[in-house]
Coordinates of C-alpha atoms in Angstrom, one line a residue:
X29 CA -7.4 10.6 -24.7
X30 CA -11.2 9.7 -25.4
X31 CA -13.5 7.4 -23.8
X32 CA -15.9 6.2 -26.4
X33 CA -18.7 4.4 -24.6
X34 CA -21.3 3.9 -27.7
X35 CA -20.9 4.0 -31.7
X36 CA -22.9 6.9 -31.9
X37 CA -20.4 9.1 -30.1
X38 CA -17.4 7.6 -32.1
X39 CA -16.5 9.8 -34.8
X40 CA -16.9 12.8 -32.4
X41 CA -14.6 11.6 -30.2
X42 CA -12.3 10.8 -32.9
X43 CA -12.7 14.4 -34.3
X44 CA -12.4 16.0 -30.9
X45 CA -8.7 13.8 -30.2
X46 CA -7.2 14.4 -33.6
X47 CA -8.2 17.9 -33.0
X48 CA -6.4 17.9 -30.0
X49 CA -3.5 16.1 -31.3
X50 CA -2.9 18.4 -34.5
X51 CA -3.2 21.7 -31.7
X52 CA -0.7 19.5 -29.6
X53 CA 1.9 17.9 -31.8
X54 CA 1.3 18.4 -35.5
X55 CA 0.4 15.2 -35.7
X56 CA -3.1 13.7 -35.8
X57 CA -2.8 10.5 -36.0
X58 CA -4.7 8.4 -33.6
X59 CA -4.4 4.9 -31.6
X60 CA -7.4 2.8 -30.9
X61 CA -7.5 0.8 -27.8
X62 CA -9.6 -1.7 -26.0
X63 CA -11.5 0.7 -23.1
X64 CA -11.4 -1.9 -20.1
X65 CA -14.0 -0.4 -17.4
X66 CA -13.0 -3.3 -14.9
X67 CA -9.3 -4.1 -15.0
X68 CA -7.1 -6.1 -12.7
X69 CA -3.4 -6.1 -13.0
X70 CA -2.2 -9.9 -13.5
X71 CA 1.6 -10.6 -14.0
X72 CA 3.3 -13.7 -14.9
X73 CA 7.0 -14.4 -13.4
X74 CA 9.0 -16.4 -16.2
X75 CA 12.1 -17.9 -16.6
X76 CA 14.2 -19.1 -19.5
X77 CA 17.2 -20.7 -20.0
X78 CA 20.4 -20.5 -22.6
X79 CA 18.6 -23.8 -24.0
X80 CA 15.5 -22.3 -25.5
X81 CA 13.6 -24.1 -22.5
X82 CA 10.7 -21.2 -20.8
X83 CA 8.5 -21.9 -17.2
X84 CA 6.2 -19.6 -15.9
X85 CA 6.3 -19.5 -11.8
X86 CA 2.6 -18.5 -11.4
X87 CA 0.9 -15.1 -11.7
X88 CA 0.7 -12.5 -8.9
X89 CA -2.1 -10.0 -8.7
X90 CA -1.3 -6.4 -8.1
X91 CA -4.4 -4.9 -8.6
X92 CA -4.1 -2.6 -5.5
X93 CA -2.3 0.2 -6.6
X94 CA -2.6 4.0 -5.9
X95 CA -1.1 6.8 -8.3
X96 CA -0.7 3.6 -10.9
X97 CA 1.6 2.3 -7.8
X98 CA 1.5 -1.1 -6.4
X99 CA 0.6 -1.2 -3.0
X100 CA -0.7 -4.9 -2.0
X101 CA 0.5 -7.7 -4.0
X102 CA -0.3 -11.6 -4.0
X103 CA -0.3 -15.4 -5.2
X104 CA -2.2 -17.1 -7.0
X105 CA -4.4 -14.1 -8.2
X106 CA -7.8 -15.0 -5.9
X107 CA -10.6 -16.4 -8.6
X108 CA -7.9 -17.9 -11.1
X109 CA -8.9 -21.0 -12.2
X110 CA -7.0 -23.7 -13.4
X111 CA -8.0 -23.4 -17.4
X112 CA -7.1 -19.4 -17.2
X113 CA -4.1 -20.0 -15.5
X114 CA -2.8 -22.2 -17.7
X115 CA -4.4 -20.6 -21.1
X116 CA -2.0 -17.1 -19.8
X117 CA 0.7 -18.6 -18.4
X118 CA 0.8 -20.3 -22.0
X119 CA 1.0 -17.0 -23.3
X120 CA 3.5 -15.3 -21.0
X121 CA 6.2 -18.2 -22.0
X122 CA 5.4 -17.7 -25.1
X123 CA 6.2 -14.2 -25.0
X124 CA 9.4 -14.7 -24.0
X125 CA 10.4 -17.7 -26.1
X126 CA 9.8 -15.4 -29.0
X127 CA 11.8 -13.0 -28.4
X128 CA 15.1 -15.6 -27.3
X129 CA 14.3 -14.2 -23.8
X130 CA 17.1 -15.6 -21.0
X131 CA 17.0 -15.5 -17.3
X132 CA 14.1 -14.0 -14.9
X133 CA 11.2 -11.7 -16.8
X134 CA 7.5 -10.6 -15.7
X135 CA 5.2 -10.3 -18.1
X136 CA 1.9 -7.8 -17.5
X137 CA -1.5 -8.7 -18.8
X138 CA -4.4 -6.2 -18.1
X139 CA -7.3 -8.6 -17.7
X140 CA -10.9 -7.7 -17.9
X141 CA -13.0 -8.6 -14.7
X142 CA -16.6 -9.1 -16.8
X143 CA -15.3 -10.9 -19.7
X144 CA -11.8 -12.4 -18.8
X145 CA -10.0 -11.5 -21.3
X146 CA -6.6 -10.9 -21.5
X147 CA -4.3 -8.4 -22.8
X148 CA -0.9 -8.2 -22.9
X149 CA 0.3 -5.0 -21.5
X150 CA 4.6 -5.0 -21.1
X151 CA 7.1 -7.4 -20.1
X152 CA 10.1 -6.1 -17.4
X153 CA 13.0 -8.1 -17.9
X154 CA 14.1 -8.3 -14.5
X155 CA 12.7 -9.8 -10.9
X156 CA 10.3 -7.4 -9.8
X157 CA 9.5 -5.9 -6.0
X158 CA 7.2 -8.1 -5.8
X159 CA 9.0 -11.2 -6.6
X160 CA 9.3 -12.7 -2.9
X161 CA 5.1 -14.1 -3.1
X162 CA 6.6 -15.9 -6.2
X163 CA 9.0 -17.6 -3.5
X164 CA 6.6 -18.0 -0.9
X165 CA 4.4 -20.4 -2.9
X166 CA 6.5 -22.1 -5.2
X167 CA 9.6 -22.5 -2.3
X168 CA 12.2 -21.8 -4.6
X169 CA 15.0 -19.0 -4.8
X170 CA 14.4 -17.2 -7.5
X171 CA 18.1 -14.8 -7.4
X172 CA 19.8 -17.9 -6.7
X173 CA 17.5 -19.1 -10.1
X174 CA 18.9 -16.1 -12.2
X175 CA 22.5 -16.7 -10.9
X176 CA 21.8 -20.6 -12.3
X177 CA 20.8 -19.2 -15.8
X178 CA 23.4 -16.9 -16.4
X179 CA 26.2 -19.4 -16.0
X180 CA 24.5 -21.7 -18.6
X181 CA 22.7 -24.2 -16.7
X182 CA 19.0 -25.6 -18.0
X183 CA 16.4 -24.2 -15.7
X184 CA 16.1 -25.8 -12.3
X185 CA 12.9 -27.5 -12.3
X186 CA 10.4 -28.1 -15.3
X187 CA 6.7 -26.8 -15.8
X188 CA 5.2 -30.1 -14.6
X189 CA 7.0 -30.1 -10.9
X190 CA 6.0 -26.1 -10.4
X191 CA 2.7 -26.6 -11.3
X192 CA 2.5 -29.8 -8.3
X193 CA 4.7 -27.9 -5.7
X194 CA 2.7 -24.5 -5.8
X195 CA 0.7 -24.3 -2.1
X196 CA -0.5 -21.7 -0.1
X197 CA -1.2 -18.0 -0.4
X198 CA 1.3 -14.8 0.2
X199 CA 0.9 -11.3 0.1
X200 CA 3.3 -8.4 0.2
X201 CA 2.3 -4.7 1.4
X202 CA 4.5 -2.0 1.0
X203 CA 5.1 0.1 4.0
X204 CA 5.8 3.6 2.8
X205 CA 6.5 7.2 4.5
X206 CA 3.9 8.8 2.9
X207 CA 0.4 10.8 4.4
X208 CA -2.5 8.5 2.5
X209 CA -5.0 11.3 3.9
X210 CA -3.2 13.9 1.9
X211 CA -3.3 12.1 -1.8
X212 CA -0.2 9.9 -0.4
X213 CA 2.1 12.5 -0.6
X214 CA 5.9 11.2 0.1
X215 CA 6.8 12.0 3.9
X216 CA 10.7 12.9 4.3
X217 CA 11.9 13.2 7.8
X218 CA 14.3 11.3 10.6
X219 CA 13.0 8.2 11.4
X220 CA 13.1 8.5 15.5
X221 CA 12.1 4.9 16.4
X222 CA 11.6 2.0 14.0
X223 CA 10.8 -1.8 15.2
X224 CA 9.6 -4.6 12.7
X225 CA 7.6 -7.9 13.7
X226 CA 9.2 -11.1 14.3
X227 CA 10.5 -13.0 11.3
X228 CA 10.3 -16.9 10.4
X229 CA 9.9 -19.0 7.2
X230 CA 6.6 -17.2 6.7
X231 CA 7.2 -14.0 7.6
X232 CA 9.0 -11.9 5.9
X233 CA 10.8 -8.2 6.3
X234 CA 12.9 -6.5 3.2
X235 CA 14.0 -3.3 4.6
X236 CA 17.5 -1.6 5.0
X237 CA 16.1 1.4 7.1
X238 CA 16.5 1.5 10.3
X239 CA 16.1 3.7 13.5
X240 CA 17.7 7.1 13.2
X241 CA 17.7 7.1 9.0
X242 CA 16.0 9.5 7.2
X243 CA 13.7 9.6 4.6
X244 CA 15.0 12.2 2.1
X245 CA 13.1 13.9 -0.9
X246 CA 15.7 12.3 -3.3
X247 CA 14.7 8.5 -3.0
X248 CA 11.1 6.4 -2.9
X249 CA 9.8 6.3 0.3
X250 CA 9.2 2.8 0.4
X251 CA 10.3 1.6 3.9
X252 CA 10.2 -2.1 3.8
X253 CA 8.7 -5.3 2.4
X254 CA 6.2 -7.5 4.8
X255 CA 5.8 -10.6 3.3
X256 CA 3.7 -13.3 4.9
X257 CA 2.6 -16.9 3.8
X258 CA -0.2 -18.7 4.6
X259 CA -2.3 -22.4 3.8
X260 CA -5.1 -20.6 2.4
X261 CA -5.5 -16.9 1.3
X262 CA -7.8 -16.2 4.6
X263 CA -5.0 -17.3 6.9
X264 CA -2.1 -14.8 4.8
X265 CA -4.5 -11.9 5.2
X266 CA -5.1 -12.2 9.0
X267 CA -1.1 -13.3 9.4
X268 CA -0.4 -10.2 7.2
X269 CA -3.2 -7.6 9.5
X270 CA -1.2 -9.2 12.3
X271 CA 2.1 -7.9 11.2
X272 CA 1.0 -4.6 10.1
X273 CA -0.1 -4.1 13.7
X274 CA 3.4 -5.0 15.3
X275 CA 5.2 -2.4 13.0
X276 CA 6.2 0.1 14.9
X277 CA 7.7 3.7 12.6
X278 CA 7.7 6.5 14.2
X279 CA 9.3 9.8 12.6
X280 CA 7.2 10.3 9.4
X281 CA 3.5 9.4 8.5
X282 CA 3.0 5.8 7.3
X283 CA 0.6 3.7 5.2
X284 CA 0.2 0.9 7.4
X285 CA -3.1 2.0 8.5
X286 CA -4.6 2.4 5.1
X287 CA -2.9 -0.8 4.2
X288 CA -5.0 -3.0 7.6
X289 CA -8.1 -1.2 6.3
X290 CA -7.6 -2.5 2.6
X291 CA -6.5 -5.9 4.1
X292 CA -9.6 -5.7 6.0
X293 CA -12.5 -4.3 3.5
X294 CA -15.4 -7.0 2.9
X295 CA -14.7 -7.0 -0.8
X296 CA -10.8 -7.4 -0.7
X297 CA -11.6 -10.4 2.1
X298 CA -14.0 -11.5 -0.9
X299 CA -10.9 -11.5 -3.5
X300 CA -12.8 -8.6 -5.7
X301 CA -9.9 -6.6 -6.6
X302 CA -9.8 -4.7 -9.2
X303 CA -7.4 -1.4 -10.2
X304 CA -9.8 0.9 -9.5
X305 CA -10.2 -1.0 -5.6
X306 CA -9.2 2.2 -3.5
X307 CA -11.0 4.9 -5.7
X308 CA -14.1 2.7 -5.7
X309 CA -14.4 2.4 -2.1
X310 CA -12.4 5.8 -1.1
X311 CA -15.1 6.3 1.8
X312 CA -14.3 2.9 3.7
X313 CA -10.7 3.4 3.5
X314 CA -11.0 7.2 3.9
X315 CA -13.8 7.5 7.3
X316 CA -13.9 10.9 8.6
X317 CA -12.0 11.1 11.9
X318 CA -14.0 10.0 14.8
X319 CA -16.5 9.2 13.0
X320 CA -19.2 6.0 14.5
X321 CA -17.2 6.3 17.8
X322 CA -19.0 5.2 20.8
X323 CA -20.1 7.5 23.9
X324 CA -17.3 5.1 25.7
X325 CA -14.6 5.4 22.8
X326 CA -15.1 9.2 22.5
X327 CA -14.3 9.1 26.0
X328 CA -11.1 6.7 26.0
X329 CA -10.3 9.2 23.2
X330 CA -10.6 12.1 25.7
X331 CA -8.5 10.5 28.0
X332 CA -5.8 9.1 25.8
X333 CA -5.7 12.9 24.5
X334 CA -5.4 14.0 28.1
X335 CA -3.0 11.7 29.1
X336 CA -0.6 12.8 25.9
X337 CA -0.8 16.3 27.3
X338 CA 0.1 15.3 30.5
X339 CA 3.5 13.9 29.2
X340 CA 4.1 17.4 27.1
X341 CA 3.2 19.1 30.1
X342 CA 5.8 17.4 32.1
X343 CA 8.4 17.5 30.0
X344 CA 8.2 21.1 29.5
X345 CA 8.4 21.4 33.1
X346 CA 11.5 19.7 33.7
X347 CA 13.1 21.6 30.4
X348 CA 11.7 25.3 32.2
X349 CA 13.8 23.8 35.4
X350 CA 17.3 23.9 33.4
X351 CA 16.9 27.6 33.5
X352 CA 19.4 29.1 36.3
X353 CA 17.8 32.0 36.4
X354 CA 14.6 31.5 38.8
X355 CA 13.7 35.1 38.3
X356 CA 13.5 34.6 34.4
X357 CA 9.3 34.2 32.9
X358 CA 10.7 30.9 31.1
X359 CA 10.7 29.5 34.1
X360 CA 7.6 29.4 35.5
X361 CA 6.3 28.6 31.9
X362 CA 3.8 31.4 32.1
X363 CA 4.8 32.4 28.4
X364 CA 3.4 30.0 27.1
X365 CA 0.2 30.7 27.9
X366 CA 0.6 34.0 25.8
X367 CA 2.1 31.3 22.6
X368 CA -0.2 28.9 23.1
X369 CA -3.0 28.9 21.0
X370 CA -6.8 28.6 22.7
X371 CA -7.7 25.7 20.9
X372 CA -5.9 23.2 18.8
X373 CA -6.1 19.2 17.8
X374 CA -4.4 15.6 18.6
X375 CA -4.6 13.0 15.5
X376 CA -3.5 10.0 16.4
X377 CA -5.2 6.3 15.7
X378 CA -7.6 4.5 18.6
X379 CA -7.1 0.9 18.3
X380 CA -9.7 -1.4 20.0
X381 CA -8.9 -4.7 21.4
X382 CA -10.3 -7.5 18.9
X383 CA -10.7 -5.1 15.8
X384 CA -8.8 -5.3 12.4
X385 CA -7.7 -2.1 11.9
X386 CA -7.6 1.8 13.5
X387 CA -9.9 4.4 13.7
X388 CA -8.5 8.1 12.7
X389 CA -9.3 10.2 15.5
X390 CA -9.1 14.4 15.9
X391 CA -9.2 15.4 19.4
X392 CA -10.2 19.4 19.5
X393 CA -8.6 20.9 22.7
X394 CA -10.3 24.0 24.2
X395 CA -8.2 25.4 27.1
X396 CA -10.5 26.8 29.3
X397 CA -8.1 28.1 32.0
X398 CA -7.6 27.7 35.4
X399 CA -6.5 24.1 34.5
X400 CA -9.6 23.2 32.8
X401 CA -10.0 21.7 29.3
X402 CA -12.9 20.9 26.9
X403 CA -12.0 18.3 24.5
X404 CA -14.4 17.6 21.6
X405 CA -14.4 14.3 19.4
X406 CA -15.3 14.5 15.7
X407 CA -18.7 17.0 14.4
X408 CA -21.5 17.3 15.9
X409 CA -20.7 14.8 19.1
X410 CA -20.9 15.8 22.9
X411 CA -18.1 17.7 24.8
X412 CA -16.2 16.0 27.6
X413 CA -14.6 18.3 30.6
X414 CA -11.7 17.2 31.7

């Protein structure tokens, strides 16, 4: 694949990939495509009937995505107006009418962010994952819709009354077990503690995990579904950040951090989302950790760190107890000071009171004996003695 950004460097390009394709395949014949160097990810959910009748049920925008995988979706796509909706959702229903299409279908435009244009991309002939913003806005049932269809019934409600009864804003994040740090690589382990935030008519949760599953290397790691429902798109994203914060997974590494800080980044608030979103501002979502901590949050980190070695400590001790043999080194727990390494590091997130999302922090450890710890907070930054 060639990037051909002038028509000077065309036919070199086109030499270079037929080339490439002869060496390849034996074949070198070549497809031209539209380079779009802002896209965004705009999908239409339609619906058609035995009769030959089509709706769309507005567009979502899934722009968000990370290894070409959707990560936050929502409804209506922020910046769509009226004229463009209408113009693709024209187009969408159209699709589908031309092909004698019947029951629920999502048809994919890429859509250029400079010019907007539209192209169409694929159409999945099914309810997709993100189907329940659909829901949200337009208050209608969209399984019971496909269960409607497929006995022969004309479609539910017409273009007209969607269009009028479309209100609000929803979004859906995807909580995965994956290590967003580490090029979101999957996570597989036993989930040891898992608790999800109170549902209602705008709050949603689409999970079957719960505590004591496991995450295994031979399914997707997606967790659950939050979906949340607000008047305006400002009021979903806070009632979504809310949310996020009241999961609680313990077991495997999550994305629900990475998903408040997207949530939370100035542009996202602003509605410019585009595919390229997390790869375009990989430093805001990525911050070192510990880094622009405080003189007093260093320290709360300090203490939090010390505090979490207490409760190993202790519960060490009462396991070194359980031995019946009081002469025997494992229980006095001197070994492990000959196990234990000099210096090692806590992770864990330090969540301020007020702020949207958490701060990474790496606590360095230094055991200086007698009882005595240094613990150091990010590079370059003092050392505390605890």
């Amino acid at each position: 694949m060639r990037i051909v950004h002038s028509e000077e460097q065309f036919l070199d390009m086109l030499h270079a990939a037929k080339r490439e394709s002869m060496k390849s395949f034996k074949d070198d014949n070549v497809l031209l495509e539209r380079y779009i160097e802002r896209p965004r990810h705009i999908e239409f959910q339609v619906f058609a009937d035995q009769h030959g009748d089509a709706v769309h049920l507005f567009e979502r925008d899934c722009s968000v995505q990370r290894r070409h995988q959707k990560v936050l979706e929502e409804a209506p796509a922020p910046g769509m107006s009226s004229e463009l909706r209408a113009a693709m959702g024209e187009s969408a229903v159209n699709a589908a009418k031309a092909v004698g299409y019947e029951g629920a279908g999502t048809v994919e435009f890429i859509f250029d962010a400079v010019t907007n244009d539209y192209f169409f991309m694929e159409m999945n002939t099914r309810l997709q994952v993100e189907h329940p913003v659909s829901e949200m806005i337009t208050k209608r049932d969209l399984v019971q819709w496909q269960l409607h269809v497929a006995k022969g019934h004309p479609l539910p409600a017409t273009q007209d009354s969607i269009d009028r009864s479309v209100t609000g804003h929803a979004i859906e994040a995807r909580i995965y077990a994956e290590d967003p740090e580490n090029g979101f690589l999957p996570a597989v382990g036993r989930l040891k503690h898992v608790r999800y935030p109170q549902t209602d008519g705008t709050l949603r949760v689409e999970t079957g995990i719960k505590t004591g599953d496991e995450v295994s290397m031979f399914y997707d790691p997606m967790i659950a579904k939050l979906v949340v429902w607000g008047n305006t798109r400002k009021a979903a994203l806070d009632k979504c950040d809310q949310a996020l914060e009241n999961f609680q997974i313990i077991g495997t590494p999550t994305n629900i951090s990475f998903l408040r800080r997207c949530l939370n980044h100035p542009e996202f608030i602003n509605g410019s989302v585009e595919t390229n979103f997390i790869e375009q501002y990989l430093s805001d979502l990525f911050p070192e950790k510990g880094e622009g901590l405080t003189p007093n949050e260093r320290t709360a980190a300090c203490m939090a760190a010390h505090r979490l070695l207490e409760e190993m400590e202790r519960k060490a001790e009462a396991k070194a107890k359980e031995s019946a043999d009081a002469r025997s080194p494992w229980f006095s727990r001197q070994h492990e000071r000959l196990i234990m390494p000099s210096s090692f590091s806590i992770e864990f997130n330090l969540q301020n009171s007020g702020e949207a999302a958490p701060t990474p922090v790496e606590v360095t450890v230094t055991d200086l004996g007698d009882g005595k710890l240094r613990m150091r907070v990010g590079e370059g930054e003092e050392e505390v003695e605890a």
